Each structure stands twice: as structure tokens, then as C-alpha cells.
Short mmCIF file of C-alpha atoms in Angstrom, two decimals:
data_model
loop_
_atom_site.label_atom_id
_atom_site.label_comp_id
_atom_site.label_asym_id
_atom_site.label_seq_id
_atom_site.Cartn_x
_atom_site.Cartn_y
_atom_site.Cartn_z
CA MET A 1 111.13 80.43 95.79
CA ARG A 2 114.85 79.77 95.90
CA ALA A 3 117.33 81.35 93.51
CA VAL A 4 118.15 79.61 90.24
CA GLU A 5 121.12 80.31 87.98
CA GLU A 6 119.09 82.73 85.87
CA CYS A 7 118.45 84.94 88.92
CA TYR A 8 122.12 85.96 89.11
CA ALA A 9 122.01 88.07 85.94
CA CYS A 10 118.71 89.67 86.97
CA LEU A 11 120.07 90.58 90.41
CA ASP A 12 123.20 92.02 88.83
CA ARG A 13 121.03 94.12 86.54
CA LEU A 14 119.12 95.36 89.58
CA ILE A 15 122.39 96.29 91.27
CA VAL A 16 123.59 98.21 88.20
CA THR A 17 120.25 100.03 87.94
CA THR A 18 120.23 100.94 91.63
CA ALA A 19 123.83 102.20 91.62
CA THR A 20 123.18 104.23 88.45
CA LEU A 21 120.14 105.89 89.99
CA ALA A 22 121.81 106.40 93.36
CA THR A 23 124.44 108.94 92.32
CA ASP A 24 125.76 110.97 89.39
CA VAL A 25 129.29 111.02 90.81
CA PRO A 26 131.28 108.47 88.74
CA GLU A 27 133.70 107.48 91.51
CA LEU A 28 130.92 107.06 94.06
CA ARG A 29 128.79 105.16 91.57
CA GLU A 30 131.61 102.70 90.90
CA LYS A 31 132.13 102.25 94.63
CA ALA A 32 128.41 101.62 95.18
CA LEU A 33 128.29 99.21 92.25
CA ALA A 34 131.27 97.28 93.60
CA ALA A 35 129.67 97.10 97.05
CA GLY A 36 126.42 95.75 95.63
CA ARG A 37 128.17 93.19 93.47
CA ALA A 38 130.25 92.06 96.44
CA VAL A 39 127.02 91.23 98.28
CA LEU A 40 125.72 89.34 95.25
CA GLU A 41 128.94 87.35 94.94
CA ALA A 42 128.98 86.50 98.65
CA GLU A 43 125.31 85.66 99.09
CA PHE A 44 124.10 84.14 95.84
CA SER A 45 123.22 80.52 96.38
CA PRO A 46 120.43 78.05 95.54
CA ASP A 47 119.56 78.17 99.25
CA ARG A 48 118.69 81.88 99.20
CA ILE A 49 115.50 83.69 98.26
CA PRO A 50 116.25 86.26 95.49
CA ALA A 51 114.36 89.02 97.31
CA GLN A 52 116.64 88.62 100.34
CA ILE A 53 119.75 89.08 98.20
CA ALA A 54 118.17 92.06 96.47
CA ALA A 55 117.45 93.70 99.81
CA ALA A 56 121.01 93.25 101.10
CA ALA A 57 122.62 94.47 97.89
CA GLN A 58 120.44 97.56 97.60
CA ARG A 59 121.00 98.38 101.25
CA VAL A 60 124.78 98.66 100.84
CA ILE A 61 124.35 100.66 97.61
CA ARG A 62 122.12 103.20 99.33
CA GLU A 63 124.56 103.48 102.23
CA THR A 64 127.62 103.79 99.99
CA ALA A 65 126.03 106.37 97.68
CA GLN A 66 124.42 108.18 100.64
CA ASN A 67 121.08 108.16 98.87
CA PRO A 68 118.17 106.75 100.93
CA ASP A 69 115.82 106.46 97.94
CA PRO A 70 117.54 105.96 94.54
CA PHE A 71 114.24 105.12 92.81
CA LYS A 72 112.44 108.26 93.99
CA LYS A 73 112.13 109.83 90.52
CA VAL A 74 111.27 106.45 88.99
CA LYS A 75 108.39 106.12 91.45
CA GLU A 76 107.23 109.65 90.73
CA GLY A 77 107.01 108.78 87.04
CA GLU A 78 105.16 105.54 87.77
CA LEU A 79 102.70 107.29 90.07
CA ALA A 80 101.92 109.91 87.43
CA LEU A 81 101.50 107.24 84.74
CA SER A 82 99.30 105.07 86.93
CA ALA A 83 97.01 107.96 87.88
CA ARG A 84 96.56 108.75 84.20
CA VAL A 85 95.92 105.15 83.10
CA VAL A 86 93.48 104.47 85.94
CA GLY A 87 91.57 107.56 84.86
CA GLU A 88 91.31 106.07 81.38
CA VAL A 89 90.34 102.50 82.27
CA SER A 90 88.23 102.96 85.42
CA PRO A 91 85.04 104.11 83.65
CA SER A 92 84.83 100.71 81.94
CA VAL A 93 85.50 98.67 85.10
CA SER A 94 82.48 97.08 86.79
CA ASP A 95 82.20 96.88 90.56
CA ASP A 96 81.96 93.08 90.74
CA TRP A 97 84.71 91.21 92.58
CA THR A 98 86.41 89.73 89.51
CA SER A 99 86.64 93.11 87.78
CA LEU A 100 88.17 94.71 90.87
CA PHE A 101 90.74 91.92 91.17
CA ARG A 102 91.59 92.32 87.48
CA LEU A 103 92.07 96.06 87.91
CA ALA A 104 94.37 95.54 90.91
CA ALA A 105 96.35 92.88 89.03
CA LEU A 106 96.69 95.20 86.04
CA GLY A 107 98.75 97.54 88.18
CA ASN A 108 101.29 94.78 88.73
CA SER A 109 102.39 95.26 85.10
CA ILE A 110 104.64 98.04 86.42
CA ASP A 111 108.28 97.01 85.98
CA PHE A 112 111.22 99.37 86.55
CA PHE A 113 113.31 97.35 84.09
CA ARG A 114 111.01 98.48 81.28
CA ASP A 115 110.30 101.91 79.84
CA LEU A 116 107.09 103.65 80.84
CA ALA A 117 105.65 103.65 77.32
CA THR A 118 105.80 99.85 77.17
CA VAL A 119 104.34 99.56 80.65
CA ALA A 120 101.54 101.98 79.74
CA ALA A 121 100.62 99.90 76.70
CA GLU A 122 100.43 96.72 78.80
CA MET A 123 98.37 98.46 81.46
CA ARG A 124 95.70 99.17 78.88
CA MET A 125 95.33 95.49 77.95
CA PRO A 126 92.67 93.20 79.46
CA VAL A 127 93.60 90.87 82.31
CA GLU A 128 92.82 87.17 82.22
CA PHE A 129 94.02 85.01 85.09
CA TYR A 130 95.90 81.85 84.14
CA ILE A 131 95.18 80.61 87.66
CA ASP A 132 91.96 82.02 89.08
CA GLU A 133 91.08 81.13 92.66
CA ILE A 134 89.07 84.28 93.35
CA PRO A 135 85.93 82.22 94.16
CA ALA A 136 87.92 80.35 96.84
CA PHE A 137 89.20 83.67 98.19
CA LEU A 138 85.65 85.01 98.46
CA ASP A 139 84.53 81.83 100.24
CA ARG A 140 87.30 82.36 102.82
CA LEU A 141 86.51 86.07 103.12
CA ALA A 142 83.19 85.35 104.79
CA GLY A 143 84.88 84.28 108.01
CA VAL A 144 87.62 86.91 108.08
CA ARG A 145 87.99 89.55 110.78
CA CYS A 146 91.50 90.89 109.95
CA LEU A 147 92.81 91.13 106.38
CA LEU A 148 96.22 92.39 105.29
CA PHE A 149 96.76 93.82 101.81
CA LEU A 150 100.52 93.71 101.12
CA THR A 151 101.56 96.15 98.40
CA ASP A 152 104.18 96.05 95.64
CA ASN A 153 105.12 98.81 93.19
CA ALA A 154 104.39 102.44 94.08
CA GLY A 155 102.04 103.18 91.19
CA GLU A 156 99.81 100.24 92.00
CA CYS A 157 98.04 102.12 94.78
CA TYR A 158 95.69 103.69 92.22
CA PHE A 159 94.74 100.24 90.91
CA ASP A 160 94.46 98.77 94.42
CA LEU A 161 92.08 101.31 95.89
CA PRO A 162 88.73 100.06 94.47
CA LEU A 163 89.47 96.47 95.53
CA PHE A 164 90.74 97.53 98.94
CA ARG A 165 87.61 99.60 99.59
CA ARG A 166 85.41 96.62 98.72
CA LEU A 167 87.47 94.35 100.98
CA ALA A 168 87.38 96.89 103.82
CA ALA A 169 83.59 96.93 103.62
CA ALA A 170 83.48 93.13 103.86
CA VAL A 171 85.69 92.59 106.93
CA GLU A 172 86.04 94.07 110.39
CA GLU A 173 89.64 95.21 109.88
CA ALA A 174 91.45 95.73 106.56
CA VAL A 175 95.03 97.02 106.59
CA TYR A 176 96.94 98.36 103.60
CA VAL A 177 100.61 97.49 104.19
CA VAL A 178 103.47 99.42 102.57
CA LYS A 179 107.24 99.07 102.93
CA GLY A 180 108.81 100.59 106.02
CA ALA A 181 111.62 102.25 104.06
CA PRO A 182 112.57 102.70 100.39
CA VAL A 183 113.65 99.67 98.37
CA GLN A 184 113.63 99.69 94.56
CA ASN A 185 110.26 101.06 93.36
CA ASP A 186 108.13 99.54 96.13
CA LEU A 187 105.40 101.63 97.76
CA THR A 188 106.32 103.44 100.98
CA LEU A 189 104.20 105.65 103.21
CA ALA A 190 105.87 108.73 101.71
CA ASP A 191 104.96 107.55 98.19
CA LEU A 192 101.37 106.90 99.23
CA GLU A 193 101.13 110.40 100.69
CA ALA A 194 102.60 111.82 97.48
CA SER A 195 99.89 110.02 95.49
CA GLY A 196 97.16 111.86 97.40
CA LEU A 197 95.50 108.57 98.37
CA ARG A 198 96.79 108.15 101.91
CA GLU A 199 93.48 109.07 103.56
CA ALA A 200 91.44 107.04 101.07
CA PHE A 201 92.99 103.81 102.34
CA ARG A 202 92.22 104.78 105.94
CA ARG A 203 94.18 102.05 107.78
CA VAL A 204 97.79 101.99 106.55
CA GLU A 205 100.72 100.27 108.27
CA THR A 206 104.27 99.43 107.25
CA THR A 207 106.36 96.27 107.34
CA GLY A 208 108.94 98.24 109.31
CA THR A 209 111.71 97.11 106.97
CA ASP A 210 113.23 97.79 103.56
CA SER A 211 112.99 94.33 102.02
CA PRO A 212 111.16 93.52 98.78
CA GLY A 213 108.79 90.73 99.62
CA LEU A 214 108.76 89.90 103.31
CA ASP A 215 111.62 89.28 105.71
CA LEU A 216 109.81 88.56 108.97
CA GLU A 217 113.01 88.57 111.02
CA ALA A 218 113.72 92.15 109.92
CA ALA A 219 110.11 93.34 110.17
CA SER A 220 109.02 95.55 113.06
CA PRO A 221 107.45 94.01 116.18
CA ALA A 222 104.25 95.90 115.37
CA PHE A 223 104.02 94.33 111.92
CA ARG A 224 104.88 90.87 113.22
CA ALA A 225 102.04 91.14 115.72
CA LEU A 226 99.68 92.26 112.95
CA TYR A 227 100.86 89.40 110.74
CA GLU A 228 100.27 86.83 113.47
CA ARG A 229 96.64 87.81 114.04
CA ALA A 230 95.69 88.22 110.36
CA ASP A 231 93.06 85.79 109.09
CA LEU A 232 93.77 86.40 105.41
CA ILE A 233 96.70 88.00 103.57
CA LEU A 234 96.49 89.32 100.02
CA ALA A 235 100.08 89.63 98.75
CA LYS A 236 100.83 91.47 95.53
CA GLY A 237 103.86 90.96 93.35
CA MET A 238 106.70 88.54 92.72
CA GLY A 239 108.73 89.56 95.78
CA TYR A 240 106.01 88.32 98.09
CA PHE A 241 105.67 85.13 96.05
CA GLU A 242 109.41 84.51 96.44
CA SER A 243 109.05 84.96 100.21
CA PHE A 244 105.74 83.29 101.02
CA SER A 245 106.14 80.31 98.69
CA GLU A 246 108.89 79.19 101.07
CA MET A 247 106.78 79.72 104.19
CA ASN A 248 103.75 77.58 103.28
CA ASP A 249 101.36 80.05 104.91
CA ARG A 250 97.91 79.00 103.75
CA ARG A 251 96.44 82.38 104.68
CA VAL A 252 98.29 83.99 101.76
CA PHE A 253 96.59 84.78 98.46
CA PHE A 254 98.93 85.82 95.64
CA LEU A 255 97.90 88.46 93.11
CA LEU A 256 100.61 89.05 90.54
CA LYS A 257 101.93 89.08 87.01
CA ALA A 258 104.68 86.49 86.47
CA LYS A 259 107.13 88.82 84.73
CA CYS A 260 110.24 86.62 84.85
CA ARG A 261 110.85 83.06 83.74
CA PRO A 262 111.91 81.63 87.14
CA VAL A 263 108.77 82.90 88.90
CA ALA A 264 106.57 81.72 86.02
CA ALA A 265 108.23 78.30 86.15
CA ALA A 266 107.78 78.08 89.92
CA LEU A 267 104.08 78.89 89.50
CA GLY A 268 103.73 76.54 86.54
CA VAL A 269 102.39 79.26 84.21
CA PRO A 270 103.61 80.90 80.99
CA GLN A 271 105.77 83.98 81.51
CA GLY A 272 103.62 87.12 81.52
CA SER A 273 100.60 85.35 83.01
CA PHE A 274 98.39 86.84 85.70
CA VAL A 275 97.80 84.70 88.79
CA ALA A 276 95.24 84.95 91.60
CA ALA A 277 95.86 81.94 93.83
CA PHE A 278 96.37 80.73 97.38
CA SER A 279 99.80 79.71 98.60
CA ARG A 280 100.41 75.97 98.38
CA ALA A 281 104.21 75.66 98.51
CA TRP A 282 104.87 75.41 94.78
CA GLU A 283 107.90 73.29 93.94
CA GLY A 284 108.25 74.02 90.23
#
């Protein structure tokens, strides 16, 4: 998905949030903010993917503020909230495929632009998919040897685990993929270890990079090799939609909540809708 005019204000808001979280020193914060906005001004274009601009802007903010993980406390709060909510909703979740997909999608309600109380309320609401291609996913699953599960927000690991376990039992090789380094509130290996679930996922790898979504050119050789031999890729969140919708990779299955208007418009769904669908190069 390429950037539209509306993305500029959202990216600027991300830059302000990142700089604010990165340092309490006013002079350094202003310097980091200016550096991030300079990237936005230089790189924003209808030819760019928003996630790519977000990665570049946050990178210079972290370097300027000398803070490798500005969202660390945000993620800690989201992990604690998610563990609590999963404990509340899990007893009522069945172990059929659709229920497990709904639970995993529910975790994608996490949004660092919104307060935790609002997020918590949404995470207790039922999930209905506006686009539901889970039956097609299950048909494809039968012939899969290697499956990648690409993660989004840190707190989602609690919601992902039941689905991932079921997938891991159905294929020869299932890999839970986290970000290679901190970027916004995305899940890293350190966050997964902090959650206490690292061993539960068994096979965990990283993208080897700090980009929201996927920047294959910046990814590690190890991840690129894993990506090339994957038979099926479950990609959570809007960042991966922004990336993969431009790549036309028919192995990719999106699982997300369309939280912003541009992503919802690109998917052809109302804003706030849940989507479980294969990549087919949406054009609006």
C-alpha cells in the first residue's frame, strides 16, 4: 500500500510520540523530533510505503535520543494488559480453527495511539471478520511444510499462542517471527522473553531488522532464506499489509484489524473491520 495524503499526519504523530517517549531532556527531544520530521519531509511521497518511512524516521529518533527502545514501557503495559485480558476471555474460547483465528485477531486491537482502557474495552468485544477466507487458508494448510507466523504488537503474543500451537501441530515446521530490533511497539525477542512465553512458541526467529512490516532488503540473510522456502505466511497487522500488498506474494495470509482509513480503503472494508484474507494485490 502506497502512502496517501492522509498518511502524512499519522506519520508525523508517530514521530512526535516516538520523540516524546525517547527522552525527557527537552533539548534532546526537540533535536530528535526535528530529525524525525526531516526524514518525513524528505521521504514522504505517493511512491513510498508508509511503513518504510516510519522505520527511517524512528531510526534517526532513536539514534539522536540515544534510546534504543523508546516504547519499552508502552510494551510492558501492553503485555500486562494482554495477559490479563487473555486470562478473562480464554475460558470462553473454543478450540476450533475459527475461534482461534478470532482470538489472535482480537489481539490486533492493540494501538499505541490509544489509551489502554479503550484498548482493553475493545479487546473484550467479539470478533467478526468482514473478509473471512479462513476456509481457503485451511485448504492450503494441508500441503504446507514450512509456515511463518509474522507478528505485530508486543502484547499480541498471548492471543497468538493458541493459534500458533494448533498450526505447529498441523505442519512440519512452524516459525514464530518477531522483529530483529525495537521499532514502535512491535514484538521483539526481548519482549517475548519478558512475557514468559518464549519457550511456549518453541521455534522463534527474527526478521533481523527494525522495520514495521517487512523490508526484505534490510532483513537478515537468515530470514530471507527462511522467507524464500516458506510455503505459507500468516502476517499480522497493518504494517505487513502495507508491505506485502505491494509484493503480490500469494503465500501471504493477512490477519488484522483495519484501524486507519487508508488501510481500510485499500482493503475495501469499513474502518475498524477485522480481515482474514489472502494477498491479492489490492488496488483500492
